[in-house]
Structures are given as C-alpha cells and as structure tokens.
Amino acid sequence: MRTLVVVDAANVVGSVPDGWWHDRRGAAERLRDRLVAYADEGIAGHPGPLDIVLVVEGAARGVASVHGVRVDSAPGSGDDRIVEVAAEAADRPCVVVTADRELRRRVAASGAECVGPRTVRP
C-alpha cells in the first residue's frame, strides 16, 4: 500500500525566509514542483512511489495539481483540511510534513506520522 504524504504548504514554505511572503502562490507552486521528485523517490523511511497531497490555503489557493502531486485548496483553515485528509487515510500509512506542534498533535490522533519541513525542503 502506498504511503500518503500530506504537506502543509504554508508551514513548509514559511520555514525558509526567502521572500515567499511577496508571492505566496508562486512559493506554493515552487514547492509543488520540488515535491514531484519525492513521489517517485520517496522520503526518509518511506520509499517511493508515494501519493503526495499539498494542502494550500489563503493566497495560495488555486495552485494546480501536477503529475505526482495533488494540490488540495483548503476552503478554510489549511490545518483543518490536513486533519481531514489524514483522518481519511486511516487505513494506510500517512505522513504529515509540518513543524506546527498543534497540527502534529491533531493528526497523531488519526495515526499519522509527522516529519519536519526539512524532509522535503533541504
């Protein structure tokens, strides 16, 4: 069964002060494009292929999905949508990429593993 990797776009993008706040949508698109390689290669402890979902919110909504990365535009809170996606994956391995402590606590309740942003953004 393929591992589902759910990426908290706002948290991962915000983990590096590279001017992302000037173009939140563009920053989310660049992250999406970097994630494509992980869909085939995998991440530490989870060999590929992986199913990757990038959850975006706010000004990053509307970023298109690409082969290997499905983009989910949260209608409200990105954290709430990530919790929903993790809960929907309760029957398979799920990894959530975020440094947000409260979000980590919330998704752990559905059995998801959590890893930090450096897992996908060196």
PDB file of C-alpha atoms in Angstrom:
ATOM      1  CA  MET A   1       0.000   0.000   0.000  1.00  0.00           C
ATOM      2  CA  ARG A   2       1.385   3.392  -0.995  1.00  0.00           C
ATOM      3  CA  THR A   3       2.173   5.864   1.736  1.00  0.00           C
ATOM      4  CA  LEU A   4       0.232   9.116   1.656  1.00  0.00           C
ATOM      5  CA  VAL A   5       2.347  12.206   2.310  1.00  0.00           C
ATOM      6  CA  VAL A   6       0.360  15.318   3.235  1.00  0.00           C
ATOM      7  CA  VAL A   7       2.370  18.532   3.032  1.00  0.00           C
ATOM      8  CA  ASP A   8       1.423  21.656   4.977  1.00  0.00           C
ATOM      9  CA  ALA A   9       2.321  24.172   2.257  1.00  0.00           C
ATOM     10  CA  ALA A  10       2.113  27.271   4.451  1.00  0.00           C
ATOM     11  CA  ASN A  11       4.343  25.768   7.122  1.00  0.00           C
ATOM     12  CA  VAL A  12       6.933  24.305   4.758  1.00  0.00           C
ATOM     13  CA  VAL A  13       7.128  27.439   2.596  1.00  0.00           C
ATOM     14  CA  GLY A  14       7.340  29.590   5.727  1.00  0.00           C
ATOM     15  CA  SER A  15      10.235  27.552   7.107  1.00  0.00           C
ATOM     16  CA  VAL A  16      12.740  29.414   4.905  1.00  0.00           C
ATOM     17  CA  PRO A  17      12.803  33.246   4.857  1.00  0.00           C
ATOM     18  CA  ASP A  18      13.359  33.588   1.112  1.00  0.00           C
ATOM     19  CA  GLY A  19      10.790  36.300   0.357  1.00  0.00           C
ATOM     20  CA  TRP A  20       7.877  33.874  -0.062  1.00  0.00           C
ATOM     21  CA  TRP A  21       5.525  36.436   1.501  1.00  0.00           C
ATOM     22  CA  HIS A  22       5.783  38.586  -1.650  1.00  0.00           C
ATOM     23  CA  ASP A  23       4.256  35.814  -3.784  1.00  0.00           C
ATOM     24  CA  ARG A  24       2.568  33.119  -1.721  1.00  0.00           C
ATOM     25  CA  ARG A  25       1.056  31.391  -4.731  1.00  0.00           C
ATOM     26  CA  GLY A  26       4.384  31.322  -6.579  1.00  0.00           C
ATOM     27  CA  ALA A  27       6.101  29.932  -3.475  1.00  0.00           C
ATOM     28  CA  ALA A  28       3.485  27.152  -3.252  1.00  0.00           C
ATOM     29  CA  GLU A  29       3.991  26.358  -6.948  1.00  0.00           C
ATOM     30  CA  ARG A  30       7.764  26.107  -6.470  1.00  0.00           C
ATOM     31  CA  LEU A  31       7.236  23.754  -3.503  1.00  0.00           C
ATOM     32  CA  ARG A  32       4.793  21.669  -5.556  1.00  0.00           C
ATOM     33  CA  ASP A  33       7.364  21.336  -8.319  1.00  0.00           C
ATOM     34  CA  ARG A  34      10.079  20.228  -5.850  1.00  0.00           C
ATOM     35  CA  LEU A  35       7.745  17.587  -4.422  1.00  0.00           C
ATOM     36  CA  VAL A  36       7.378  15.803  -7.771  1.00  0.00           C
ATOM     37  CA  ALA A  37      10.720  14.003  -7.330  1.00  0.00           C
ATOM     38  CA  TYR A  38       9.639  12.648  -3.930  1.00  0.00           C
ATOM     39  CA  ALA A  39       6.569  10.990  -5.462  1.00  0.00           C
ATOM     40  CA  ASP A  40       8.880   8.516  -7.225  1.00  0.00           C
ATOM     41  CA  GLU A  41      11.960   8.544  -4.963  1.00  0.00           C
ATOM     42  CA  GLY A  42      10.246   8.576  -1.582  1.00  0.00           C
ATOM     43  CA  ILE A  43      11.310  10.279   1.641  1.00  0.00           C
ATOM     44  CA  ALA A  44      13.412   9.039   4.553  1.00  0.00           C
ATOM     45  CA  GLY A  45      11.832   5.872   5.920  1.00  0.00           C
ATOM     46  CA  HIS A  46       9.210   5.737   3.168  1.00  0.00           C
ATOM     47  CA  PRO A  47      10.407   4.506  -0.217  1.00  0.00           C
ATOM     48  CA  GLY A  48       8.569   5.567  -3.346  1.00  0.00           C
ATOM     49  CA  PRO A  49       6.273   5.593  -5.008  1.00  0.00           C
ATOM     50  CA  LEU A  50       4.275   7.886  -2.725  1.00  0.00           C
ATOM     51  CA  ASP A  51       0.931   9.625  -3.045  1.00  0.00           C
ATOM     52  CA  ILE A  52       1.565  13.297  -2.275  1.00  0.00           C
ATOM     53  CA  VAL A  53      -1.069  15.870  -1.353  1.00  0.00           C
ATOM     54  CA  LEU A  54      -0.024  19.509  -0.978  1.00  0.00           C
ATOM     55  CA  VAL A  55      -2.585  21.423   1.102  1.00  0.00           C
ATOM     56  CA  VAL A  56      -2.674  25.142   0.298  1.00  0.00           C
ATOM     57  CA  GLU A  57      -4.740  27.934   1.822  1.00  0.00           C
ATOM     58  CA  GLY A  58      -5.345  31.656   1.535  1.00  0.00           C
ATOM     59  CA  ALA A  59      -3.494  33.438  -1.282  1.00  0.00           C
ATOM     60  CA  ALA A  60      -2.043  30.111  -2.469  1.00  0.00           C
ATOM     61  CA  ARG A  61      -5.472  28.658  -3.277  1.00  0.00           C
ATOM     62  CA  GLY A  62      -5.922  27.674  -6.891  1.00  0.00           C
ATOM     63  CA  VAL A  63      -2.471  26.203  -7.444  1.00  0.00           C
ATOM     64  CA  ALA A  64      -2.901  23.414  -9.991  1.00  0.00           C
ATOM     65  CA  SER A  65      -2.047  19.776  -9.410  1.00  0.00           C
ATOM     66  CA  VAL A  66       0.751  18.209 -11.462  1.00  0.00           C
ATOM     67  CA  HIS A  67       1.697  14.616 -12.171  1.00  0.00           C
ATOM     68  CA  GLY A  68       2.795  13.144  -8.835  1.00  0.00           C
ATOM     69  CA  VAL A  69       1.410  15.912  -6.611  1.00  0.00           C
ATOM     70  CA  ARG A  70      -2.271  16.552  -5.977  1.00  0.00           C
ATOM     71  CA  VAL A  71      -2.952  20.052  -4.697  1.00  0.00           C
ATOM     72  CA  ASP A  72      -5.844  20.427  -2.274  1.00  0.00           C
ATOM     73  CA  SER A  73      -7.063  24.022  -1.820  1.00  0.00           C
ATOM     74  CA  ALA A  74      -8.470  24.247   1.697  1.00  0.00           C
ATOM     75  CA  PRO A  75     -11.801  26.077   1.703  1.00  0.00           C
ATOM     76  CA  GLY A  76     -10.979  27.435   5.162  1.00  0.00           C
ATOM     77  CA  SER A  77      -8.182  26.529   7.535  1.00  0.00           C
ATOM     78  CA  GLY A  78      -5.335  24.570   5.960  1.00  0.00           C
ATOM     79  CA  ASP A  79      -4.721  22.829   9.272  1.00  0.00           C
ATOM     80  CA  ASP A  80      -8.335  21.652   9.450  1.00  0.00           C
ATOM     81  CA  ARG A  81      -8.108  20.276   5.906  1.00  0.00           C
ATOM     82  CA  ILE A  82      -4.834  18.463   6.705  1.00  0.00           C
ATOM     83  CA  VAL A  83      -6.515  16.822   9.709  1.00  0.00           C
ATOM     84  CA  GLU A  84      -9.388  15.719   7.454  1.00  0.00           C
ATOM     85  CA  VAL A  85      -7.059  14.285   4.796  1.00  0.00           C
ATOM     86  CA  ALA A  86      -5.040  12.403   7.435  1.00  0.00           C
ATOM     87  CA  ALA A  87      -8.223  11.005   9.003  1.00  0.00           C
ATOM     88  CA  GLU A  88      -9.467   9.853   5.584  1.00  0.00           C
ATOM     89  CA  ALA A  89      -6.209   7.894   5.223  1.00  0.00           C
ATOM     90  CA  ALA A  90      -6.599   5.955   8.473  1.00  0.00           C
ATOM     91  CA  ASP A  91      -6.427   2.652   6.560  1.00  0.00           C
ATOM     92  CA  ARG A  92      -2.974   3.326   5.067  1.00  0.00           C
ATOM     93  CA  PRO A  93       0.386   4.757   6.116  1.00  0.00           C
ATOM     94  CA  CYS A  94       0.203   8.554   6.323  1.00  0.00           C
ATOM     95  CA  VAL A  95       2.988  11.077   6.895  1.00  0.00           C
ATOM     96  CA  VAL A  96       2.254  14.763   7.532  1.00  0.00           C
ATOM     97  CA  VAL A  97       5.021  17.255   6.784  1.00  0.00           C
ATOM     98  CA  THR A  98       4.810  20.207   9.187  1.00  0.00           C
ATOM     99  CA  ALA A  99       6.584  21.809  12.111  1.00  0.00           C
ATOM    100  CA  ASP A 100       3.314  23.077  13.613  1.00  0.00           C
ATOM    101  CA  ARG A 101       3.108  21.484  17.077  1.00  0.00           C
ATOM    102  CA  GLU A 102      -0.666  21.744  17.418  1.00  0.00           C
ATOM    103  CA  LEU A 103      -1.229  20.278  13.951  1.00  0.00           C
ATOM    104  CA  ARG A 104       1.159  17.438  14.777  1.00  0.00           C
ATOM    105  CA  ARG A 105      -0.889  16.674  17.883  1.00  0.00           C
ATOM    106  CA  ARG A 106      -4.143  16.741  15.935  1.00  0.00           C
ATOM    107  CA  VAL A 107      -3.034  14.404  13.123  1.00  0.00           C
ATOM    108  CA  ALA A 108      -1.359  11.986  15.522  1.00  0.00           C
ATOM    109  CA  ALA A 109      -4.852  11.202  16.818  1.00  0.00           C
ATOM    110  CA  SER A 110      -5.605   9.539  13.452  1.00  0.00           C
ATOM    111  CA  GLY A 111      -2.340   7.599  13.496  1.00  0.00           C
ATOM    112  CA  ALA A 112      -0.377   9.812  11.117  1.00  0.00           C
ATOM    113  CA  GLU A 113       3.379  10.105  11.449  1.00  0.00           C
ATOM    114  CA  CYS A 114       4.820  13.627  11.432  1.00  0.00           C
ATOM    115  CA  VAL A 115       8.086  14.867   9.967  1.00  0.00           C
ATOM    116  CA  GLY A 116       9.564  18.339   9.693  1.00  0.00           C
ATOM    117  CA  PRO A 117       9.839  20.622   6.662  1.00  0.00           C
ATOM    118  CA  ARG A 118      13.472  19.689   6.033  1.00  0.00           C
ATOM    119  CA  THR A 119      12.236  16.281   4.928  1.00  0.00           C
ATOM    120  CA  VAL A 120      11.096  17.898   1.669  1.00  0.00           C
ATOM    121  CA  ARG A 121      12.888  21.225   1.746  1.00  0.00           C
ATOM    122  CA  PRO A 122      16.605  20.935   2.489  1.00  0.00           C
TER     123      PRO A 122
END
